[in-house]
Amino acid sequence: STQNFRGGKITNIFGGSELNFSKTELAEGDNFLEILYIFGGSTMVVPPDWDIHLDVVSVFGGFSDKRYKRVDAPSNKTKRITIKGLVIFGGGELKSY
């Protein structure tokens, strides 16, 4: 629930995780979240106004953005997060409520 989230690393091997960032604010500028999922994955709940760029390589798996995007939702282009990494026989998804 930080108001200055800068990113980090997530590794799931033969397991999974659920992360809720719904009450989190991104830090100014570019932020990076590195992921590695091998036979595992995660679900991330993020605010709908986050500017997210996906740079994920998938081998027999996937990573998808399933956020509900409202047309009237404000977007802050000065704060951005890039999710980059590798998914092998696993999966991940972004959601928002």
Tab-separated table of C-alpha atoms in Angstrom:
chain	number	residue	atom	x	y	z
A	1	SER	CA	0.000	0.000	0.000
A	2	THR	CA	2.913	2.354	-0.679
A	3	GLN	CA	2.409	5.712	-2.344
A	4	ASN	CA	5.801	5.453	-4.101
A	5	PHE	CA	6.007	1.994	-5.754
A	6	ARG	CA	9.150	1.622	-7.875
A	7	GLY	CA	8.875	-2.039	-8.914
A	8	GLY	CA	10.758	-5.159	-7.916
A	9	LYS	CA	11.138	-8.843	-8.759
A	10	ILE	CA	8.687	-11.747	-8.626
A	11	THR	CA	9.780	-15.374	-9.064
A	12	ASN	CA	7.310	-18.269	-9.018
A	13	ILE	CA	8.602	-21.800	-9.652
A	14	PHE	CA	6.035	-24.582	-9.244
A	15	GLY	CA	3.818	-22.149	-7.353
A	16	GLY	CA	1.791	-19.006	-7.620
A	17	SER	CA	1.010	-15.689	-6.056
A	18	GLU	CA	-1.759	-13.127	-5.814
A	19	LEU	CA	-0.722	-9.484	-5.499
A	20	ASN	CA	-3.061	-6.585	-4.777
A	21	PHE	CA	-1.733	-3.169	-5.793
A	22	SER	CA	-5.166	-1.503	-5.800
A	23	LYS	CA	-4.188	1.001	-3.060
A	24	THR	CA	-0.690	1.614	-4.404
A	25	GLU	CA	0.618	4.651	-6.289
A	26	LEU	CA	3.471	4.483	-8.781
A	27	ALA	CA	6.598	6.577	-8.284
A	28	GLU	CA	7.256	9.341	-10.792
A	29	GLY	CA	9.045	8.297	-13.978
A	30	ASP	CA	9.718	4.814	-15.298
A	31	ASN	CA	9.382	1.866	-12.929
A	32	PHE	CA	10.212	-1.799	-13.596
A	33	LEU	CA	8.794	-5.097	-12.334
A	34	GLU	CA	10.766	-8.194	-13.345
A	35	ILE	CA	8.984	-11.564	-13.414
A	36	LEU	CA	10.084	-15.175	-13.802
A	37	TYR	CA	7.391	-17.860	-13.817
A	38	ILE	CA	8.343	-21.501	-14.394
A	39	PHE	CA	5.413	-23.889	-13.962
A	40	GLY	CA	3.762	-21.144	-11.909
A	41	GLY	CA	2.183	-17.749	-12.217
A	42	SER	CA	0.396	-14.870	-10.578
A	43	THR	CA	-2.612	-12.626	-10.609
A	44	MET	CA	-2.012	-8.914	-10.035
A	45	VAL	CA	-4.796	-6.485	-9.180
A	46	VAL	CA	-3.744	-2.995	-10.283
A	47	PRO	CA	-5.505	0.375	-10.484
A	48	PRO	CA	-7.194	0.923	-13.878
A	49	ASP	CA	-5.326	4.201	-14.470
A	50	TRP	CA	-1.816	2.703	-14.333
A	51	ASP	CA	0.192	3.111	-17.550
A	52	ILE	CA	1.578	-0.414	-18.000
A	53	HIS	CA	3.893	-1.675	-20.732
A	54	LEU	CA	4.290	-5.465	-21.062
A	55	ASP	CA	7.594	-6.931	-22.264
A	56	VAL	CA	7.086	-10.612	-21.398
A	57	VAL	CA	8.374	-13.622	-23.352
A	58	SER	CA	6.131	-16.695	-23.038
A	59	VAL	CA	7.034	-20.311	-23.808
A	60	PHE	CA	4.038	-22.646	-23.478
A	61	GLY	CA	2.380	-20.063	-21.247
A	62	GLY	CA	1.193	-16.487	-21.300
A	63	PHE	CA	0.785	-13.156	-19.582
A	64	SER	CA	-2.296	-11.044	-20.295
A	65	ASP	CA	-3.785	-7.685	-19.415
A	66	LYS	CA	-7.423	-8.326	-18.435
A	67	ARG	CA	-8.048	-4.954	-16.821
A	68	TYR	CA	-11.406	-3.287	-17.179
A	69	LYS	CA	-10.530	-0.064	-18.982
A	70	ARG	CA	-12.950	2.815	-18.607
A	71	VAL	CA	-12.934	5.481	-21.295
A	72	ASP	CA	-13.500	8.265	-18.750
A	73	ALA	CA	-10.761	7.079	-16.351
A	74	PRO	CA	-7.933	9.599	-15.984
A	75	SER	CA	-4.480	8.439	-16.995
A	76	ASN	CA	-1.206	9.744	-15.624
A	77	LYS	CA	1.472	9.563	-18.330
A	78	THR	CA	4.238	10.816	-15.996
A	79	LYS	CA	4.137	7.512	-14.094
A	80	ARG	CA	4.739	4.259	-15.955
A	81	ILE	CA	5.590	0.677	-15.055
A	82	THR	CA	7.158	-1.879	-17.379
A	83	ILE	CA	6.585	-5.539	-16.572
A	84	LYS	CA	9.293	-7.593	-18.198
A	85	GLY	CA	10.380	-11.167	-17.873
A	86	LEU	CA	9.913	-14.793	-18.826
A	87	VAL	CA	6.983	-17.206	-18.461
A	88	ILE	CA	7.622	-20.917	-19.116
A	89	PHE	CA	4.723	-23.374	-18.714
A	90	GLY	CA	2.944	-20.835	-16.537
A	91	GLY	CA	0.858	-17.726	-16.719
A	92	GLY	CA	0.010	-14.373	-15.302
A	93	GLU	CA	-2.675	-11.756	-15.602
A	94	LEU	CA	-3.430	-8.172	-14.693
A	95	LYS	CA	-6.883	-7.309	-13.335
A	96	SER	CA	-8.580	-4.193	-12.017
A	97	TYR	CA	-11.852	-3.619	-10.192
